[in-house]
């Protein structure tokens, strides 16, 4: 029998090899992928987030855990789609135009995936037009914008303006984050939410998608 | 002007009137308070203590400052407002500016010349007798642009909406040159300036917009020449003012000057020049080829985002060592410590690793969040994380340049550390934390190599070395993220520990 405690530990310890191996076993045993995600993966990533919050984990541990989780999710996702399971919410994420910094955005994307969200990552240096067309096509619940440089943070404003112009602003919640971003700045540019780090982003995203269930 | 309130600045003894309800950022900037993040309310570096009067904490205060700091009356200078009379404690610390004692090249030319190292934080200018190469005088100052952000990116952002930075630096340097010449300004025939790409653009009045976004490529990297009239400088009309060419991206003529000063381009042995600052710059090469890059290291080396961080000034813990039994702290000025500076931070983390109080992952052992250094100065878990980001960026940058070059770490014969920080950091500690992954004995403090190189460039119109220098953009390098993450951890260091500390049982 697939040892789910082992999968939980593998994600926590960033051991991608073991995570993939246990997931394969579980799939072979016909375990419900939705249950595997809700009962093992999401709690494991939540624990990773907790360890980061209390300063035990740092960026390297977070990235390793994310890789282990991704290895497992890559196997489970096609099965989920086939069974018609609904994700926690749909997210489009990207680093804004002018900025190539990827690490923070990747961490947020991984934590959201680990939180059961369906995440489309547009990458870095994403133009407002690209964000707009993705929101139009994918109809996400949430749009997450990241920037690391003080000089590129204004691109977030431009992107939100572009959404307004396209008449899509009301169709999606916008969350912003990154080193130069403050709650003040987020409000000023008309974003709906701000989070200080990747693990907080999951909490904020849940509040937007399921305001009733959020703690 | 409406109602005013009285603002008292301690220990400066300055009393001034501020418009009621106005923000105090500009007033405090004039009196030595610095705003490392440019007043964005994110770094906490501008905190001042309210000694008397009421200043309600703002949202940014609550986010950035600890409960203890808030209770002790600390507030962010970039958020504080003059609602009622205030007495503020402003720690205006002076900083020693690194200069250079080497003479310039003697030549057959007559007259005086000035060499200037235009740094993001500090300025150093020397007056040179062209004929003998002798240094006749030195002036140093803080860059007056500092009030608008400590790092180059904050300056670029400020310059996009305001042309003031060019005027600020030009008039400050005009004054320095006048002081330096001491009545002999009429004999000055040449002024040579070096600095990073942002300093180059802001001094020359070039549009810094291309430096605000990827690919950070400006069309104006070349040498810029001015007449005294163009700058409004009081020098002979025939004098030439030259800002030497940038090397690419953010790597400027300070690194070109550093290469000239350390003769990186002479000989076949592979050597590196590293300038450790908010923007770490690295050059690696020999007489055939030199690669250079810049990497954003954040402000940790200047103790920027460090909880008890401060400049290398009186009261700073600047030296920490572990003898196997207890920690020893050196405090600048031998006074009661009040903070920790960049070199102290690196020492403290190196000592923590030796003690086993800090694990290779960067986590404090036993779930601790604080490591006591010397009362009341402490090292926090979050400080170690800041340092990990900074040192990871530098180490990853060097590894990528080595890969481009096709060499290994042990193929580097020596690493020259430029700038003030490189002068004060202890090689053994820099190696212990993996900031520089070469043996400590291969690290050489290069002093102010930018100023020295500027002196060597007086009267030199052509730099053949430019033909072998190549800029490597790290931001777009697909390897960077992986290497950066790899380099964030600390080396295990069993050998270093054994070699450097005496165990009580021995």
XYZ file of C-alpha atoms in Angstrom:
721
model
C 0.000 0.000 0.000
C 1.202 3.475 -0.844
C 2.589 5.103 2.260
C 0.978 8.542 2.351
C 2.943 9.629 5.414
C 6.017 9.054 3.268
C 4.585 11.320 0.550
C 3.814 14.010 3.132
C 7.383 13.808 4.470
C 8.864 13.779 0.962
C 7.138 17.082 0.123
C 8.154 18.538 3.472
C 11.782 17.504 2.987
C 11.918 18.466 -0.676
C 12.584 14.887 -1.769
C 11.135 14.899 -5.311
C 12.223 11.350 -6.116
C 10.335 9.790 -3.220
C 7.315 12.043 -3.780
C 7.016 10.851 -7.372
C 7.566 7.194 -6.450
C 4.857 7.181 -3.765
C 2.460 9.041 -6.057
C 2.969 6.421 -8.756
C 2.227 3.669 -6.247
C -0.917 5.477 -5.120
C -2.104 5.886 -8.698
C -1.451 2.197 -9.400
C -3.574 1.365 -6.344
C -6.356 3.546 -7.752
C -6.432 5.950 -4.813
C -8.660 8.966 -5.496
C -6.319 11.751 -6.751
C -8.589 14.444 -5.288
C -8.334 12.848 -1.845
C -4.575 12.435 -2.251
C -4.311 16.156 -2.901
C -6.719 17.312 -0.210
C -5.533 14.909 2.507
C -1.791 14.775 1.826
C -0.442 17.400 -0.561
C -2.355 20.425 0.727
C -1.559 19.687 4.390
C 2.115 19.107 3.458
C 2.390 22.446 1.658
C 0.497 24.144 4.469
C 3.122 22.789 6.880
C 5.879 24.053 4.540
C 4.202 27.459 4.672
C 4.008 27.314 8.443
C 7.696 26.436 8.742
C 8.532 29.360 6.461
C 6.384 31.713 8.523
C 8.113 30.727 11.743
C 11.488 31.221 10.018
C 12.526 27.562 10.090
C 12.358 27.247 6.313
C 13.838 29.667 3.840
C 13.811 30.101 0.065
C 15.925 26.991 -0.707
C 13.706 24.680 1.397
C 10.604 26.261 -0.099
C 11.835 25.716 -3.656
C 12.804 22.107 -2.976
C 9.420 21.363 -1.409
C 7.730 23.020 -4.386
C 9.677 20.823 -6.788
C 8.717 17.665 -4.919
C 5.092 18.735 -4.917
C 5.199 19.581 -8.615
C 6.642 16.165 -9.454
C 3.653 14.586 -7.760
C 1.058 17.033 -9.133
C 2.241 16.497 -12.715
C 1.155 12.874 -12.353
C -2.125 13.651 -10.610
C -3.386 16.556 -12.673
C -4.453 14.601 -15.792
C -6.401 12.200 -13.551
C -8.100 15.111 -11.793
C -9.119 16.662 -15.096
C -10.539 13.327 -16.219
C -12.601 12.965 -13.056
C -13.911 16.550 -13.341
C -12.740 17.632 -9.871
C -13.048 21.372 -9.254
C -9.934 23.253 -8.092
C -10.020 25.601 -5.062
C -9.872 28.431 -7.559
C -8.315 29.477 -10.846
C -5.256 31.728 -10.798
C -3.262 33.522 -13.476
C 0.131 34.737 -12.250
C 3.109 36.558 -13.713
C 5.981 38.997 -13.100
C 5.100 42.388 -14.572
C 6.633 44.034 -17.612
C 10.204 45.194 -17.275
C 11.027 42.726 -14.519
C 12.722 39.371 -15.032
C 12.691 38.252 -11.408
C 11.079 34.876 -11.196
C 11.880 33.285 -7.861
C 9.304 35.023 -5.679
C 6.585 34.598 -8.290
C 7.457 30.899 -8.711
C 7.198 30.381 -4.966
C 3.758 31.971 -4.836
C 2.639 29.893 -7.838
C 3.865 26.694 -6.178
C 2.274 27.466 -2.848
C -1.038 28.198 -4.589
C -0.814 24.939 -6.520
C -0.032 23.193 -3.277
C -3.124 24.869 -1.858
C -5.296 23.211 -4.505
C -5.514 26.114 -6.945
C -5.262 25.684 -10.693
C -2.400 28.006 -11.628
C -1.428 29.368 -15.032
C 2.023 30.935 -14.866
C 2.668 33.499 -17.617
C 6.344 33.813 -16.677
C 8.327 37.050 -16.289
C 8.351 40.386 -18.154
C 4.648 39.955 -18.950
C 3.003 42.877 -20.767
C -0.346 44.329 -19.631
C -1.835 43.112 -22.944
C -0.773 39.571 -22.226
C -2.336 39.691 -18.753
C -5.545 41.104 -20.230
C -5.837 38.477 -22.954
C -5.152 35.685 -20.437
C -7.841 36.979 -18.095
C -10.246 37.136 -21.035
C -9.475 33.593 -22.195
C -8.969 31.731 -18.932
C -11.513 33.600 -16.787
C -9.521 33.137 -13.564
C -10.862 34.002 -10.116
C -7.582 35.664 -9.270
C -4.824 37.544 -11.048
C -1.507 37.677 -9.162
C 1.116 40.289 -10.122
C 4.702 40.188 -8.912
C 7.591 42.686 -9.107
C 10.969 42.762 -7.371
C 12.295 46.141 -8.454
C 11.122 49.508 -7.203
C 11.303 50.731 -10.787
C 9.045 48.003 -12.176
C 6.355 48.093 -9.481
C 4.526 50.865 -11.426
C 3.910 48.255 -14.174
C 1.366 46.776 -11.757
C -0.641 49.967 -11.963
C -0.422 49.922 -15.776
C -1.669 46.330 -15.810
C -4.639 47.139 -13.569
C -5.430 50.141 -15.782
C -5.328 47.893 -18.850
C -7.815 45.503 -17.185
C -10.163 48.425 -16.541
C -9.875 49.612 -20.130
C -10.701 46.133 -21.361
C -13.762 46.077 -19.109
C -12.419 43.069 -17.215
C -11.494 44.646 -13.895
C -14.692 43.542 -12.159
C -14.380 39.969 -13.409
C -11.248 39.137 -11.438
C -9.635 39.848 -8.070
C -6.110 41.255 -8.328
C -3.413 40.382 -5.779
C 0.017 42.025 -5.784
C 3.278 41.239 -4.034
C 7.059 41.557 -4.154
C 9.819 43.390 -2.318
C 8.866 46.980 -3.263
C 5.127 46.439 -2.716
C 3.457 47.666 0.470
C -0.202 47.464 1.529
C -0.345 51.237 0.976
C 0.924 50.856 -2.581
C -1.468 47.981 -3.272
C -4.429 50.135 -2.230
C -3.162 53.130 -4.145
C -2.983 51.278 -7.457
C -6.397 49.711 -6.907
C -5.415 46.099 -6.215
C -7.820 43.949 -4.197
C -5.230 42.219 -2.092
C -1.640 42.172 -0.954
C 0.380 39.503 0.752
C 3.764 39.716 2.290
C 5.035 36.271 1.331
C 4.182 33.079 -0.517
C 2.460 31.375 2.367
C 0.315 34.419 3.177
C -0.639 34.571 -0.504
C -2.462 31.243 -0.148
C -4.436 32.527 2.847
C -5.401 35.716 0.979
C -6.288 33.785 -2.186
C -8.564 31.440 -0.212
C -10.361 34.419 1.309
C -11.096 35.740 -2.163
C -12.295 32.433 -3.589
C -14.208 31.164 -0.548
C -14.907 34.107 1.729
C -17.267 31.909 3.779
C -14.725 29.180 4.483
C -11.681 31.327 5.178
C -10.393 31.264 8.699
C 2.410 79.198 5.384
C -0.120 77.944 7.915
C 0.472 77.055 11.547
C 3.877 75.709 12.401
C 5.095 73.306 15.031
C 8.452 73.168 16.716
C 10.712 70.235 15.856
C 13.814 69.605 17.939
C 16.580 67.336 16.708
C 18.720 65.651 19.318
C 21.753 65.431 19.692
C 22.275 67.982 16.916
C 20.709 70.723 19.023
C 18.764 71.922 16.010
C 15.360 73.514 16.486
C 13.201 74.270 13.495
C 9.660 75.115 12.570
C 7.743 72.792 10.298
C 4.391 73.406 8.726
C 1.752 71.687 10.817
C 0.698 68.387 9.300
C 3.597 68.304 6.828
C 5.813 65.274 6.425
C 9.312 65.598 7.811
C 11.155 63.525 5.228
C 12.863 66.394 3.424
C 13.764 68.257 6.623
C 15.224 65.128 8.195
C 17.125 64.279 5.003
C 18.903 67.623 5.279
C 20.011 66.704 8.790
C 21.583 63.385 8.021
C 18.723 60.924 8.209
C 19.051 58.509 5.343
C 16.264 56.756 3.511
C 17.692 53.468 2.226
C 14.509 52.438 0.368
C 13.888 55.966 -0.854
C 11.029 56.630 1.556
C 8.877 53.687 0.451
C 8.290 52.675 4.066
C 9.647 49.163 3.589
C 13.158 48.958 5.030
C 13.061 50.615 8.439
C 16.512 52.095 7.838
C 15.338 55.658 8.472
C 13.952 55.049 11.956
C 14.254 57.868 14.462
C 13.310 57.926 18.120
C 10.616 60.235 19.425
C 11.947 61.608 22.718
C 9.089 63.977 23.418
C 5.757 64.688 21.781
C 3.226 62.413 20.181
C 3.570 60.638 16.853
C 0.970 57.968 16.253
C 2.452 54.896 14.527
C 1.382 54.666 10.876
C 0.597 51.475 8.997
C 4.186 51.244 7.704
C 5.543 51.665 11.258
C 3.467 48.743 12.475
C 4.682 46.545 9.639
C 8.375 47.338 9.786
C 9.143 48.043 13.432
C 9.011 45.592 16.329
C 6.672 46.076 19.254
C 9.671 46.909 21.425
C 10.847 49.548 18.963
C 7.379 51.065 18.730
C 7.106 51.112 22.517
C 10.500 52.831 22.745
C 9.173 55.569 20.469
C 10.841 54.567 17.225
C 9.074 55.705 14.071
C 9.960 55.728 10.384
C 11.316 59.138 9.425
C 9.711 58.746 5.989
C 6.226 58.510 7.549
C 6.396 60.831 10.527
C 4.320 64.016 10.395
C 4.530 67.312 12.210
C 1.110 67.276 13.854
C 2.353 68.555 17.189
C 5.744 69.631 18.601
C 8.290 66.812 18.557
C 11.702 66.116 19.945
C 13.472 63.505 17.840
C 16.706 61.653 18.369
C 18.595 61.649 15.101
C 21.702 59.511 15.025
C 23.763 61.271 12.451
C 26.747 59.069 12.076
C 29.684 59.991 9.940
C 31.338 57.410 7.792
C 34.982 57.039 6.944
C 35.324 57.326 3.170
C 37.952 55.105 1.657
C 40.586 56.970 -0.303
C 43.737 55.934 -2.067
C 47.305 57.002 -1.384
C 48.935 55.853 -4.618
C 50.305 58.542 -6.923
C 48.988 58.992 -10.435
C 51.229 58.368 -13.438
C 53.922 60.987 -13.909
C 53.746 62.607 -17.322
C 55.280 65.367 -19.358
C 52.104 67.422 -19.092
C 51.848 70.439 -16.884
C 49.014 71.582 -14.712
C 46.650 69.976 -12.252
C 44.085 67.259 -12.700
C 41.280 65.919 -10.526
C 40.299 62.249 -10.192
C 36.845 61.509 -8.784
C 35.270 58.272 -7.593
C 31.553 59.012 -7.812
C 30.077 56.296 -5.627
C 26.413 55.621 -4.924
C 27.035 56.337 -1.239
C 30.310 58.226 -1.041
C 32.385 60.607 -3.125
C 36.173 60.835 -3.138
C 38.154 63.385 -5.145
C 41.903 63.896 -5.368
C 43.938 66.739 -6.803
C 46.929 65.539 -8.820
C 50.038 67.295 -10.078
C 50.183 65.951 -13.633
C 53.917 66.318 -14.015
C 54.921 64.345 -10.925
C 51.755 62.347 -10.370
C 51.760 63.482 -6.737
C 48.490 63.659 -4.820
C 48.132 67.244 -3.567
C 44.842 66.953 -1.743
C 41.801 64.848 -0.967
C 38.135 65.610 -0.344
C 35.461 63.099 0.563
C 31.738 63.476 1.076
C 28.510 61.562 1.154
C 26.663 61.513 -2.148
C 23.924 64.146 -1.701
C 21.593 61.972 -3.813
C 21.444 59.523 -0.858
C 18.428 61.344 0.533
C 16.525 59.981 -2.463
C 17.367 56.310 -1.915
C 20.394 54.283 -0.893
C 20.599 51.988 -3.899
C 20.870 52.663 -7.614
C 17.357 51.440 -8.396
C 15.748 53.910 -5.985
C 17.776 56.675 -7.649
C 16.679 55.588 -11.110
C 13.062 55.561 -9.978
C 13.416 59.042 -8.474
C 15.125 60.393 -11.588
C 12.263 59.259 -13.818
C 10.019 61.915 -12.344
C 12.546 64.490 -11.244
C 15.681 65.979 -12.797
C 17.069 67.159 -9.475
C 19.673 64.401 -9.025
C 21.852 65.685 -11.877
C 21.914 69.213 -10.458
C 22.556 67.891 -6.945
C 25.627 65.868 -7.840
C 27.086 68.444 -10.239
C 26.908 71.260 -7.731
C 28.234 69.090 -4.897
C 31.260 68.079 -6.995
C 31.819 71.689 -8.125
C 32.130 72.627 -4.453
C 34.466 69.707 -3.710
C 36.728 70.671 -6.618
C 36.783 74.309 -5.536
C 37.752 73.254 -1.981
C 40.362 70.888 -3.321
C 41.936 73.429 -5.682
C 42.195 75.942 -2.838
C 42.691 78.914 -5.173
C 44.501 76.993 -7.903
C 41.404 76.123 -9.970
C 42.843 78.060 -12.918
C 45.578 75.412 -13.249
C 43.180 72.480 -13.604
C 43.266 71.039 -17.123
C 41.388 67.762 -16.689
C 38.819 66.096 -14.444
C 38.319 62.323 -14.688
C 35.229 60.728 -13.136
C 34.385 57.077 -12.632
C 31.235 55.460 -11.260
C 28.606 52.830 -11.939
C 26.237 53.134 -14.891
C 23.503 54.864 -12.907
C 25.936 57.420 -11.432
C 27.310 57.947 -14.970
C 23.840 58.608 -16.403
C 22.723 60.860 -13.565
C 25.905 62.962 -13.612
C 25.894 63.258 -17.395
C 22.189 64.140 -17.507
C 21.379 61.091 -19.654
C 17.977 59.433 -19.606
C 18.082 56.648 -16.995
C 14.811 55.134 -18.247
C 16.523 52.218 -20.089
C 18.044 51.229 -16.723
C 14.576 50.907 -15.157
C 13.521 47.707 -16.915
C 14.824 44.611 -18.664
C 17.122 44.230 -20.486
C 18.755 47.146 -18.582
C 20.634 48.166 -21.700
C 21.330 51.849 -22.200
C 22.373 53.178 -25.603
C 24.629 55.739 -23.870
C 27.407 53.747 -22.224
C 30.330 55.571 -23.828
C 32.714 58.123 -22.353
C 31.064 61.508 -21.929
C 33.022 64.757 -22.215
C 32.003 68.153 -20.972
C 33.367 71.665 -20.932
C 33.249 73.597 -17.637
C 30.600 75.887 -19.184
C 28.283 72.956 -19.841
C 28.384 71.946 -16.184
C 28.506 75.465 -14.788
C 31.837 74.678 -13.161
C 34.277 77.440 -12.411
C 37.317 76.010 -14.252
C 39.389 77.266 -17.212
C 37.355 77.145 -20.447
C 39.881 74.764 -22.000
C 39.619 72.190 -19.188
C 38.107 68.843 -20.097
C 35.754 66.900 -17.824
C 35.452 63.200 -18.732
C 33.230 60.488 -17.302
C 34.870 57.233 -18.358
C 32.833 54.630 -20.302
C 30.583 51.998 -18.724
C 31.188 48.312 -19.389
C 27.576 47.162 -19.813
C 24.374 46.801 -17.790
C 25.032 48.322 -14.383
C 28.785 47.706 -14.550
C 30.378 51.086 -14.854
C 33.707 52.813 -15.224
C 34.465 52.236 -11.538
C 35.047 48.614 -12.520
C 37.004 49.650 -15.622
C 39.165 51.760 -13.286
C 39.402 48.814 -10.873
C 40.608 46.571 -13.691
C 43.275 49.136 -14.606
C 44.304 49.601 -10.965
C 44.643 45.879 -10.227
C 46.106 45.106 -13.682
C 43.548 42.348 -14.142
C 44.322 42.556 -17.855
C 48.042 41.941 -17.387
C 49.346 38.402 -17.290
C 47.842 34.996 -18.016
C 46.723 34.029 -14.520
C 42.986 34.154 -13.884
C 41.979 36.773 -11.323
C 38.771 38.379 -10.117
C 37.805 41.847 -8.953
C 34.691 42.094 -6.792
C 32.995 45.215 -5.521
C 30.657 44.279 -2.684
C 27.836 46.756 -2.387
C 24.089 46.912 -2.930
C 24.930 46.187 -6.517
C 27.716 43.633 -6.414
C 29.978 43.883 -9.432
C 32.298 41.142 -10.536
C 35.041 41.092 -13.165
C 36.932 37.897 -13.963
C 39.697 37.429 -16.456
C 43.256 37.827 -17.650
C 45.104 39.399 -20.583
C 43.014 37.509 -23.148
C 39.498 38.114 -21.968
C 37.633 39.723 -19.071
C 34.010 38.943 -18.207
C 31.998 41.237 -16.000
C 28.566 41.187 -14.418
C 26.509 42.861 -11.762
C 24.199 41.183 -9.328
C 21.659 42.710 -6.963
C 22.863 41.859 -3.476
C 20.500 44.034 -1.471
C 21.728 46.146 1.406
C 22.863 43.404 3.837
C 26.582 44.088 3.314
C 25.947 47.644 4.461
C 23.797 46.226 7.276
C 20.789 47.747 5.505
C 17.821 45.475 6.173
C 19.399 44.134 9.372
C 17.341 44.526 12.558
C 20.116 46.202 14.542
C 22.115 47.189 11.481
C 24.074 50.430 11.281
C 26.994 51.926 9.444
C 30.586 51.178 10.371
C 30.626 54.066 12.873
C 31.178 54.517 16.602
C 29.091 52.000 18.519
C 28.965 49.398 15.749
C 29.942 45.814 16.470
C 32.451 45.407 13.663
C 34.239 42.248 14.675
C 32.986 39.002 16.167
C 35.003 35.869 16.824
C 34.511 32.568 18.599
C 37.452 31.051 20.457
C 35.762 27.762 21.180
C 34.463 28.901 24.566
C 32.968 32.322 24.167
C 32.165 35.053 21.684
C 34.337 38.146 21.468
C 32.941 41.346 20.006
C 34.921 44.357 18.835
C 33.047 47.661 18.964
C 34.192 50.687 16.972
C 35.316 53.398 19.410
C 35.313 50.921 22.330
C 31.972 52.208 23.536
C 28.716 50.564 24.557
C 27.530 48.912 21.314
C 24.295 50.060 19.693
C 24.215 48.121 16.447
C 26.085 45.922 14.023
C 27.743 46.869 10.727
C 28.296 44.774 7.611
C 31.663 43.285 8.553
C 30.347 42.504 12.037
C 27.349 40.750 10.537
C 29.496 38.471 8.384
C 31.761 37.746 11.360
C 28.787 37.029 13.596
C 27.293 34.540 11.170
C 30.696 32.903 10.618
C 31.103 32.605 14.400
C 27.576 31.239 14.745
C 28.377 28.556 12.171
C 31.580 27.659 14.028
C 29.690 27.432 17.311
C 26.984 25.309 15.771
C 24.454 27.957 16.783
C 23.672 28.456 13.086
C 23.077 25.459 10.831
C 24.276 25.249 7.202
C 20.662 25.855 6.096
C 20.847 29.268 7.804
C 18.479 28.238 10.554
C 19.428 28.919 14.136
C 19.908 25.672 16.053
C 17.440 24.558 18.752
C 14.660 26.687 17.288
C 16.325 29.881 18.549
C 15.327 33.125 16.838
C 17.961 35.380 18.367
C 21.669 35.076 19.047
C 23.067 37.419 21.634
C 26.325 39.120 20.632
C 27.126 41.803 23.162
C 24.373 43.426 25.157
C 22.166 44.951 23.799
C 23.168 43.922 20.280
C 21.624 40.737 18.945
C 21.580 38.842 15.700
C 18.116 37.806 14.499
C 17.084 34.855 12.372
C 15.741 37.261 9.719
C 19.179 38.992 9.570
C 20.788 35.697 8.597
C 18.189 35.280 5.850
C 19.027 38.733 4.458
C 22.707 37.851 4.415
C 21.933 34.537 2.684
C 20.208 36.397 -0.155
C 23.116 38.827 -0.525
C 25.903 36.300 -0.410
C 23.949 33.882 -2.615
C 23.724 36.536 -5.328
C 27.465 37.270 -5.263
C 28.590 33.644 -5.100
C 26.169 32.648 -7.874
C 27.402 35.544 -10.030
C 31.001 34.420 -9.690
C 30.077 30.795 -10.431
C 28.261 31.812 -13.621
C 31.158 33.954 -14.819
C 33.503 31.040 -14.141
C 31.274 28.770 -16.194
C 31.229 31.258 -19.081
C 34.970 31.477 -18.803
C 35.401 27.711 -18.664
C 37.324 27.589 -15.392
C 36.817 26.197 -11.895
C 36.887 28.019 -8.559
C 40.341 26.698 -7.742
C 41.600 28.110 -11.039
C 41.300 31.643 -9.612
C 44.659 32.874 -8.434
C 43.418 35.833 -6.451
C 40.260 37.798 -5.736
C 40.659 41.553 -5.291
C 38.003 43.128 -3.104
C 37.252 46.695 -4.103
C 35.595 49.376 -2.057
C 35.109 50.152 1.601
C 33.383 46.935 2.509
C 36.028 44.819 0.784
C 38.581 46.655 2.881
C 36.991 45.826 6.225
C 35.512 42.368 5.721
C 37.609 39.621 7.275
C 38.681 37.152 4.557
C 38.299 34.157 6.845
C 34.691 35.072 7.661
C 33.840 35.827 4.027
C 35.068 32.335 3.151
C 33.403 30.693 6.140
C 29.956 31.857 5.088
C 30.624 30.982 1.429
C 30.399 34.578 0.223
C 33.678 34.008 -1.560
C 34.344 30.390 -2.349
C 38.116 30.585 -2.569
C 40.712 30.081 0.170
C 41.048 33.102 2.460
C 44.691 33.632 1.553
C 43.683 34.352 -2.040
C 41.560 37.351 -1.019
C 43.243 40.729 -1.364
C 41.790 44.043 -0.189
C 42.166 46.336 -3.199
C 41.239 49.563 -1.391
C 39.635 52.279 -3.475
C 40.686 50.797 -6.806
C 38.153 52.992 -8.612
C 39.887 56.175 -7.468
C 43.306 54.692 -8.205
C 42.200 53.692 -11.707
C 40.739 57.157 -12.309
C 44.137 58.655 -11.473
C 45.837 56.255 -13.866
C 43.411 57.389 -16.591
C 44.320 61.059 -16.444
C 45.529 62.040 -19.915
C 44.724 58.589 -21.308
C 42.367 58.844 -24.279
C 42.197 55.280 -25.385
C 41.582 52.093 -23.396
C 42.622 49.029 -25.427
C 41.395 46.814 -22.556
C 37.788 47.670 -23.547
C 38.302 45.379 -26.536
C 38.611 42.270 -24.350
C 35.885 43.087 -21.790
C 32.524 41.399 -22.198
C 29.411 42.028 -20.091
C 27.368 38.985 -19.049
C 23.734 39.750 -18.136
C 22.953 37.530 -15.153
C 19.241 38.342 -14.870
C 18.461 36.521 -18.102
C 20.805 33.605 -17.425
C 18.670 30.451 -17.081
C 21.236 29.016 -14.645
C 21.011 31.917 -12.261
C 18.039 30.807 -10.174
C 19.443 27.332 -9.525
C 22.889 28.639 -8.669
C 21.467 31.415 -6.522
C 19.470 28.911 -4.489
C 22.470 26.562 -4.215
C 24.653 29.403 -2.981
C 22.198 30.527 -0.307
C 23.193 27.763 2.086
C 26.340 27.961 4.171
C 29.295 25.610 3.706
C 29.552 22.763 6.186
C 33.020 23.913 7.105
C 34.326 21.120 9.347
C 37.862 21.749 8.177
C 37.684 25.488 8.715
C 36.389 24.986 12.232
C 39.130 22.555 13.122
C 41.791 24.856 11.772
C 40.535 28.016 13.378
C 39.214 27.369 16.802
C 40.694 25.992 19.956
C 38.516 23.479 21.722
C 38.311 23.810 25.489
C 39.048 20.095 25.923
C 42.302 20.176 23.965
